[in-house]
Every structure is written in structure tokens, then in C-alpha cells.
Coordinates of C-alpha atoms and ligand atoms in Angstrom, one line a residue:
M13 CA -26.9 68.4 262.2
D14 CA -25.8 65.1 261.1
E15 CA -24.7 64.0 257.2
A16 CA -27.6 62.5 256.1
T17 CA -30.1 65.6 257.4
A18 CA -27.8 67.7 255.7
V19 CA -27.8 66.2 252.7
R20 CA -31.4 65.6 252.6
E21 CA -32.0 69.6 253.2
W22 CA -29.4 70.4 250.3
V23 CA -31.5 68.2 248.0
E24 CA -34.9 69.5 248.7
A25 CA -33.5 73.2 248.6
R26 CA -33.4 72.3 244.2
A27 CA -36.7 70.1 244.1
E28 CA -37.7 72.6 241.3
E29 CA -34.5 72.6 239.7
M30 CA -34.2 69.1 239.7
A31 CA -38.1 68.4 238.3
G32 CA -37.3 71.2 235.4
L33 CA -34.4 69.5 234.7
L34 CA -36.2 66.0 234.2
A35 CA -38.9 67.1 232.4
E36 CA -36.3 69.2 229.6
L37 CA -34.5 65.4 229.7
V38 CA -37.9 64.0 228.8
R39 CA -39.0 66.0 226.3
M40 CA -36.1 65.0 224.3
D41 CA -36.7 62.5 222.4
T42 CA -33.9 59.8 222.8
E43 CA -36.2 56.9 221.0
N44 CA -33.6 53.8 221.0
P45 CA -34.1 51.8 218.2
P46 CA -33.7 53.7 216.5
G47 CA -31.1 56.3 218.4
R48 CA -32.5 59.6 218.1
G49 CA -31.6 62.6 219.3
L50 CA -29.0 61.2 220.8
G51 CA -26.2 64.3 220.4
I52 CA -28.5 66.9 221.4
C53 CA -29.3 65.5 224.6
A54 CA -25.7 64.7 225.3
A55 CA -24.8 68.4 224.4
R56 CA -27.6 69.3 227.4
L57 CA -26.1 67.0 230.0
R58 CA -22.7 68.5 229.1
E59 CA -24.2 71.9 229.2
V60 CA -25.8 70.7 233.0
M61 CA -22.2 69.2 234.1
E62 CA -20.8 72.2 233.0
E63 CA -22.8 74.6 235.3
L64 CA -22.5 71.6 237.9
G65 CA -19.0 72.2 237.9
F66 CA -18.1 68.6 237.0
A67 CA -15.4 68.9 234.1
P68 CA -17.6 67.1 231.2
E69 CA -16.6 65.9 228.1
I70 CA -18.4 64.4 225.2
I71 CA -16.5 61.5 223.8
P72 CA -17.4 61.0 220.5
L73 CA -17.8 57.1 219.3
A74 CA -17.4 55.8 216.0
P75 CA -21.3 55.2 213.7
H76 CA -23.4 52.3 215.0
D77 CA -26.6 50.9 213.4
R78 CA -29.0 53.8 213.7
L79 CA -27.7 56.0 216.4
E80 CA -27.6 59.4 215.9
E81 CA -24.2 61.0 217.2
P82 CA -23.0 57.7 219.5
C83 CA -21.3 59.1 222.2
V84 CA -20.5 58.4 225.7
V85 CA -20.9 62.0 228.3
R86 CA -18.0 61.8 230.9
G87 CA -17.1 64.5 234.0
Q88 CA -16.2 64.5 238.0
V89 CA -16.5 65.3 241.0
G90 CA -14.0 65.6 243.2
E91 CA -10.0 66.0 243.7
G92 CA -9.1 62.3 244.9
S93 CA -7.5 59.2 243.7
E94 CA -10.4 57.1 244.8
V95 CA -12.9 56.3 242.4
V96 CA -16.8 55.5 242.4
Y97 CA -18.9 55.2 239.2
F98 CA -21.6 57.0 238.5
H99 CA -23.1 55.5 235.2
G100 CA -26.3 56.0 234.0
H101 CA -28.1 56.0 230.1
F102 CA -30.0 58.4 228.4
D103 CA -31.5 56.7 225.4
V104 CA -34.9 55.2 226.4
V105 CA -37.1 52.8 225.2
P106 CA -39.9 53.5 222.2
A107 CA -42.9 55.6 223.4
Q108 CA -46.4 54.1 223.0
S109 CA -47.7 57.4 222.7
R110 CA -45.9 60.8 221.9
S111 CA -47.2 62.7 224.8
Q112 CA -45.2 60.6 226.6
F113 CA -42.7 63.0 225.6
A114 CA -44.6 65.9 227.1
A115 CA -43.1 65.5 230.8
E116 CA -47.0 65.8 232.6
R117 CA -46.7 66.7 236.6
R118 CA -49.4 65.6 238.4
D119 CA -49.5 64.4 241.9
G120 CA -46.2 64.8 242.8
R121 CA -45.2 62.5 240.0
M122 CA -43.5 63.3 236.8
Y123 CA -45.2 61.4 233.7
G124 CA -43.4 60.5 230.7
R125 CA -40.7 58.0 229.0
G126 CA -37.6 58.1 230.6
T127 CA -38.9 59.3 233.7
A128 CA -38.2 55.7 235.3
D129 CA -35.9 54.1 233.2
M130 CA -33.5 56.3 233.7
K131 CA -33.3 60.0 233.1
G132 CA -34.8 60.7 236.6
G133 CA -31.7 58.4 237.8
I134 CA -29.4 60.8 236.1
V135 CA -31.0 63.5 237.6
S136 CA -30.5 61.7 241.1
M137 CA -26.9 61.2 240.1
L138 CA -26.1 65.2 239.0
Y139 CA -27.5 66.0 242.1
G140 CA -26.0 63.5 244.8
A141 CA -22.9 64.1 243.6
A142 CA -23.5 68.0 244.0
A143 CA -24.2 67.5 247.2
A144 CA -21.9 65.3 248.2
R145 CA -19.0 68.0 247.2
E146 CA -20.6 71.1 248.6
L147 CA -20.8 69.3 251.6
G148 CA -17.5 67.9 251.8
L149 CA -18.5 64.3 252.2
L150 CA -15.5 63.2 249.1
G151 CA -12.7 63.1 251.5
G152 CA -10.1 61.4 249.3
G153 CA -12.6 60.3 247.0
R154 CA -13.7 61.2 243.2
I155 CA -17.0 60.1 241.4
V156 CA -16.3 59.9 237.9
F157 CA -19.6 59.6 235.5
H158 CA -20.6 57.9 232.5
L159 CA -23.6 58.3 230.6
V160 CA -24.0 55.8 227.8
C161 CA -26.6 56.6 224.5
D162 CA -27.0 52.4 224.0
E163 CA -28.2 50.9 226.9
E164 CA -31.6 50.0 225.3
T165 CA -29.7 48.3 222.4
G166 CA -27.1 46.4 223.7
S167 CA -24.6 48.5 225.5
D168 CA -21.9 48.0 222.6
A169 CA -21.6 51.7 221.8
G170 CA -21.8 53.1 225.4
S171 CA -20.4 50.8 227.7
G172 CA -18.9 48.3 225.7
H173 CA -16.5 51.1 224.2
L174 CA -15.5 52.1 227.4
Q175 CA -14.2 48.7 228.5
G176 CA -12.9 47.7 225.1
A177 CA -11.1 51.0 225.0
G178 CA -9.8 50.8 229.1
L179 CA -12.2 53.8 230.2
I180 CA -13.2 52.1 232.9
D181 CA -10.4 51.9 236.3
T182 CA -10.2 48.2 237.4
S183 CA -9.1 49.7 240.9
A184 CA -12.2 51.6 241.0
R185 CA -14.0 51.2 244.5
A186 CA -17.5 51.0 242.7
M187 CA -19.9 51.5 240.2
L188 CA -23.5 52.6 241.0
T189 CA -26.5 52.8 238.3
A190 CA -29.2 54.3 238.2
E191 CA -31.4 51.8 237.1
P192 CA -35.7 51.5 238.1
T193 CA -35.2 49.1 241.0
A194 CA -37.6 51.3 243.3
G195 CA -35.5 51.1 246.4
A196 CA -33.8 47.7 245.9
V197 CA -30.1 46.8 245.6
W198 CA -29.3 44.7 242.3
H199 CA -26.3 43.2 243.3
A200 CA -26.0 40.5 240.2
S201 CA -28.0 40.0 236.7
R202 CA -28.5 37.9 234.1
G203 CA -26.6 36.6 230.9
A204 CA -28.3 36.9 227.8
L205 CA -27.3 35.3 224.7
T206 CA -29.3 35.9 221.6
M207 CA -29.4 33.6 218.5
Q208 CA -31.3 33.6 215.0
V209 CA -31.5 30.0 213.9
G210 CA -31.8 29.8 210.2
F211 CA -33.0 26.7 207.7
A212 CA -32.3 26.7 203.8
G213 CA -34.5 24.2 202.0
T214 CA -36.2 24.6 198.5
E215 CA -38.9 26.5 197.1
A216 CA -41.2 24.9 195.1
H217 CA -45.5 25.4 193.6
V218 CA -47.5 24.2 196.0
G219 CA -48.9 21.9 193.3
Q220 CA -45.5 20.5 192.9
A221 CA -45.0 19.6 196.5
H222 CA -42.7 17.1 196.1
L223 CA -40.0 18.9 194.1
G224 CA -39.4 20.6 197.6
V225 CA -38.0 20.7 200.5
N226 CA -39.7 22.5 203.2
A227 CA -37.9 24.3 205.1
F228 CA -40.8 25.0 208.1
A229 CA -40.8 21.5 208.8
H230 CA -37.1 21.3 209.5
M231 CA -37.7 24.3 211.6
V232 CA -40.9 22.8 213.8
A233 CA -38.4 20.2 214.1
V234 CA -35.5 21.5 215.7
A235 CA -37.8 23.8 217.2
A236 CA -39.1 21.3 219.8
P237 CA -36.6 19.9 221.9
L238 CA -35.4 23.3 222.3
H239 CA -39.0 23.7 223.3
D240 CA -38.5 20.9 226.1
L241 CA -34.7 22.2 226.9
A242 CA -36.5 25.9 228.0
R243 CA -39.4 23.6 230.1
E244 CA -36.1 22.4 231.8
L245 CA -33.9 25.5 232.1
L246 CA -37.1 26.8 234.1
E247 CA -36.6 24.4 236.8
K248 CA -32.9 25.7 237.4
R249 CA -33.6 28.0 240.2
T250 CA -31.2 30.8 241.0
S251 CA -30.1 30.5 244.8
F252 CA -29.6 34.6 244.5
P253 CA -32.7 36.1 246.1
M254 CA -35.3 38.2 243.5
G255 CA -38.3 40.0 244.5
D256 CA -40.5 37.4 243.0
D257 CA -39.7 33.5 243.1
A258 CA -41.7 32.6 240.2
V259 CA -39.0 34.8 237.8
K260 CA -35.9 32.2 240.1
G261 CA -35.8 30.0 237.2
S262 CA -33.3 29.9 233.9
M263 CA -35.4 31.2 231.1
L264 CA -35.0 30.4 227.5
V265 CA -37.7 31.9 224.8
V266 CA -38.1 29.6 221.9
G267 CA -39.6 31.9 218.3
G268 CA -39.5 35.2 219.8
A269 CA -39.3 35.9 216.4
S270 CA -39.6 34.0 213.2
G271 CA -40.5 33.6 209.3
S272 CA -40.6 32.0 206.2
G273 CA -39.7 33.8 203.0
V274 CA -42.8 32.9 200.9
N275 CA -46.3 32.9 200.3
F276 CA -49.0 30.3 201.4
N277 CA -49.6 28.9 198.3
A278 CA -45.3 27.5 198.0
V279 CA -43.3 24.8 199.6
P280 CA -40.8 27.6 202.5
G281 CA -37.6 27.2 200.8
S282 CA -36.9 29.7 203.9
A283 CA -37.7 29.8 207.6
W284 CA -36.3 31.5 210.2
F285 CA -36.7 31.7 214.0
S286 CA -35.0 33.4 217.2
I287 CA -33.9 31.9 220.6
D288 CA -33.4 34.1 223.7
R289 CA -31.5 32.8 226.6
R290 CA -31.4 34.8 229.9
F291 CA -29.0 32.8 232.0
N292 CA -28.6 32.5 235.8
P293 CA -25.6 34.0 237.4
E294 CA -24.5 30.4 238.5
E295 CA -24.4 29.6 234.7
D296 CA -21.6 30.1 232.0
L297 CA -22.1 32.2 229.3
D298 CA -19.9 29.4 227.1
E299 CA -21.6 26.8 228.4
E300 CA -24.9 28.0 227.3
I301 CA -23.5 28.3 223.9
A302 CA -22.4 24.9 223.1
R303 CA -25.6 23.2 225.3
L304 CA -28.1 25.2 222.9
T305 CA -26.0 24.8 219.6
D306 CA -25.7 21.3 220.1
V307 CA -29.2 20.7 220.9
I308 CA -30.1 22.5 217.1
D309 CA -27.3 20.2 215.4
T310 CA -28.4 16.9 217.2
A311 CA -31.7 18.1 215.9
A312 CA -31.1 19.0 212.5
A313 CA -29.1 16.2 212.1
S314 CA -31.9 13.2 212.6
A315 CA -34.5 15.8 210.5
G316 CA -31.7 16.0 207.8
A317 CA -32.1 20.2 207.9
D318 CA -29.7 22.9 206.5
V319 CA -29.6 24.8 209.3
S320 CA -27.3 28.0 210.7
I321 CA -26.7 29.6 213.5
E322 CA -26.7 33.3 214.3
I323 CA -25.4 34.8 217.2
L324 CA -27.3 38.0 218.0
Q325 CA -26.3 38.7 221.7
R326 CA -23.9 37.5 223.9
Q327 CA -23.5 38.6 227.3
P328 CA -21.8 37.1 230.7
S329 CA -24.2 37.3 233.6
G330 CA -22.2 39.4 236.2
S331 CA -23.0 39.8 240.3
T332 CA -20.8 41.5 243.5
E333 CA -21.2 39.8 246.7
E334 CA -23.8 41.2 248.7
D335 CA -21.7 41.9 251.6
H336 CA -18.9 43.3 249.8
P337 CA -18.2 46.7 252.1
T338 CA -18.9 49.1 249.0
G339 CA -22.7 46.6 248.9
R340 CA -22.9 47.4 252.7
A341 CA -22.0 51.0 252.6
L342 CA -25.0 51.6 250.0
A343 CA -27.3 49.9 252.1
A344 CA -26.1 51.9 254.8
A345 CA -27.0 55.1 253.1
V346 CA -30.6 53.7 252.0
A347 CA -30.7 53.1 255.9
E348 CA -30.3 56.5 256.9
V349 CA -32.5 58.1 254.3
E350 CA -35.4 55.4 253.7
G351 CA -35.2 54.5 257.5
V352 CA -34.6 50.5 256.5
A353 CA -32.0 48.7 254.6
P354 CA -32.9 47.7 251.3
A355 CA -33.0 43.9 250.0
F356 CA -30.5 42.8 247.9
E357 CA -31.9 40.9 244.3
L358 CA -30.6 39.4 241.2
C359 CA -32.2 41.4 238.4
P360 CA -34.5 40.1 236.4
G361 CA -33.0 41.4 232.8
I362 CA -29.2 42.6 231.8
L363 CA -27.6 45.0 233.6
E364 CA -25.1 47.5 232.9
T365 CA -23.2 46.4 236.0
R366 CA -21.5 43.6 234.3
W367 CA -19.2 45.3 232.0
Y368 CA -18.0 46.6 235.3
A369 CA -18.1 43.3 237.4
Q370 CA -16.4 41.8 235.0
L371 CA -13.4 44.0 235.3
G372 CA -13.5 43.6 239.0
V373 CA -15.2 46.4 240.3
P374 CA -18.0 45.9 242.7
A375 CA -21.5 47.0 240.5
F376 CA -24.7 47.9 241.6
G377 CA -27.9 48.8 240.7
Y378 CA -30.3 51.1 242.6
G379 CA -32.3 53.9 241.7
A380 CA -36.0 55.4 242.8
G381 CA -38.1 54.1 239.5
R382 CA -40.0 50.9 239.4
L383 CA -39.6 48.4 237.4
D384 CA -43.4 47.8 236.6
V385 CA -43.8 51.1 235.0
S386 CA -40.8 51.5 233.2
H387 CA -40.8 50.8 229.2
G388 CA -44.9 51.1 229.9
P389 CA -47.4 53.6 228.5
G390 CA -47.9 54.9 232.3
E391 CA -43.8 55.7 233.1
Y392 CA -43.4 57.9 236.1
I393 CA -41.3 58.7 238.6
D394 CA -42.1 59.9 242.6
E395 CA -40.5 63.0 242.4
A396 CA -39.6 63.1 246.3
A397 CA -38.2 59.6 245.6
M398 CA -36.5 61.1 243.4
R399 CA -34.6 63.0 245.5
R400 CA -34.4 61.0 248.6
C401 CA -32.4 59.0 246.1
A402 CA -30.4 61.2 245.2
A403 CA -29.3 61.7 249.1
V404 CA -29.0 58.0 249.0
Y405 CA -26.2 58.9 246.0
A406 CA -24.5 61.3 248.3
L407 CA -24.5 59.8 251.1
F408 CA -23.0 56.5 249.2
A409 CA -20.2 58.0 247.9
A410 CA -19.2 59.3 251.1
R411 CA -19.1 55.8 252.8
A412 CA -17.8 54.7 250.1
F413 CA -14.8 56.4 250.4
R414 CA -14.0 55.8 254.4
Ligands
LIG526 ZN1 -32.7 51.5 231.7

């Protein structure tokens, strides 16, 4: 029997066990924000990894925002010195309805918050790693698990801690994360830059408007050139492949959130808006900060506005060569299980791969879930696809160590 068939059979024999674990994880509400129930979910994951013989530990993290018991669950499979990381996150975005925590099974699918993004992916990784070990495929290699708790709100507590504390081995062969790519391989991701732009004016009664300084008017004056810039940036298209050509432009959203501090019958004494910039791998974080700051400062100076800029999020983009040997190993593993080679694409959002790629570790996203249902009210994962994905992970680990 060839390796792919052996792995498939090993995983298929555990179909009910995998579905049961996924249902259990989905029923644990780990909505983030605010970051509920993270300690409870981590404890269960630790227990499962213990049962699978993955020598797990929980690394508690310092309090962060409203996260409940933030931590990283770490474990390893195999004895070898060469490392491949299996990376996942167990927080989920807020549900549209409480019924999404019921983990409903129908038509070969499991429905519920986090099934695709990415508790289903974690189940695939756990069973894929176990299959690789049980079938003796790891050779001189070792799979290290990093399961983090705060991917949905910026990853400072989870992956940021792993990187900051030196817990990522920079000589690792590869990192793989189970984001919902629907069978494509994400080998690159955009960077993110979020700013809050504030305006200070002077509040005055509407009947004495001449005494006020209208912060909202200043905001409009500064927002206008940013809006022009957003149109310009959309023309800067990435050369990385993406599923939909229309999303290849470099993104800038002006005023995703905005406000002013007063009632309608007063001159607003303060106002603010957000700008969210998602830049392509060809673009540089520091250059983008300088570009936006320059447009804002120039417009503010000509409007006579008192402006302040706060950077809320700054994440560089990241990419790994498509033809890197570990990328080819992943493509070969996918082809063995699915019968066709996967497409390599740029992830339209930001991706945890960046924390590893920044350190020179080849990093990829690959998962069975679908991006278009993730974060939505009808989120689901196809159970058979989740099992095939587990087989891909097992074969990838085997191939990456050869
Ligand atoms: Zn995710």
C-alpha cells in the first residue's frame, strides 16, 4: 500500500472521532473580541494532545485587552531534530447567532462558528500529525504545534509572543497554518496598517458658530485627498496570483469607523476617522506609513487643522517563494490526496504566516474550510474535506523532512 493510501485509511477510520472533537470545540464559545473562554478551550486541547501523545504544555501569557486566560498551547510529535510547525488559532470571530455554537451536523457538513476558521483545521492538523507518527513517516523530523488564542484581533498575545520570546526556531523547515483556503495554498499575505486620525477644534453653540473651530470640516478636508489616494492605490496591482483578479489592487479604506463628539446643535470640537491600509507584498510597511502621514500632514496644514495620528495596527506583508522545496512538498502532498496540484495564491487578508516568514521560515496557509463562508452566519466545513486535509498534512510533514 502506498503512503497516501495508508494515510487516507488511517484518517478515515477516525472520521467519527474527528467529528466529535470538532463539535466539542465548536460548542466552546471562544468569541474574540472579547476573547472569551480561551483558557477552557486551551485546557481541552491540551488534554486531547496528551491523549494523542503530543507532550503538550500551556504557556500562559500576560493579561492582554479583554482576553480570558490568554495562552499558547504547544506540543510536539516525533523525536527528530528537524522541525515543521503546525500552527492554528482557537479563537473565533463573534457569531451572528447563538445557534452557531450548537455544532450542527447535516449533509456531510459540520455547521457552526469556527468550523472552517479554524477549529476544523486544528482537528485536521492533530489527526494528520498523529497519522504521520503512527505510520512512521516523520523520519528525522518533528512536528511542533503552536495553537494560539488571539488571531482574530491582531495576534499580539499569541504569535507575537511566540516571535518576541524567541519560541520560533528560525532554522525550521516550514510552517503550515490551517486557515480556510478551500484547497489553495497561500504563500503570501498582505500587510496591514491601521490608523486613527483625530482632529481637535473648538466646540461652540450652533447660534454662536463663529466662535467655534469645526473639527468635522477639517476632517472632511483631510479625508478628501486620502480618498483620491485610495483610488490611485487600487491601480497598483500585485503580481502575486489571486483567485479573483478584481482584488489584486492595493487597498485603502478611509473612514471605516468615524465620529465626532457632540450633538447636532453644536460646532463639533473633535472628530476622528480610521484608515485601514492593506498593502501588497511588493510594498513596504515603513514607506506606506510615510506616504499616508505625508498626505495627512499636507492636507491638514493647508486646511489649518489640528491633527493627530495614532497607529493602531502595523503588520508587514510576508511571502515565501512558490517554488521553495517545502512549497513543492506541500503541492505534491495535495496532488497525492486530491488528484490535482493546488493553486498558489496571495491571501487577500493578513495571515499568521507573516510571523514565521519574517524570520525566514517558509510559511504556507492550506486548509479545507472555505473563506467565503468563514466569519458568516452559515459557516461550515465539509467533513470529508477536513479528513482529506488531515491526510495532506501528514504527507506534507513526511515530504518536508526528505
Ligand atoms: Zn483564521
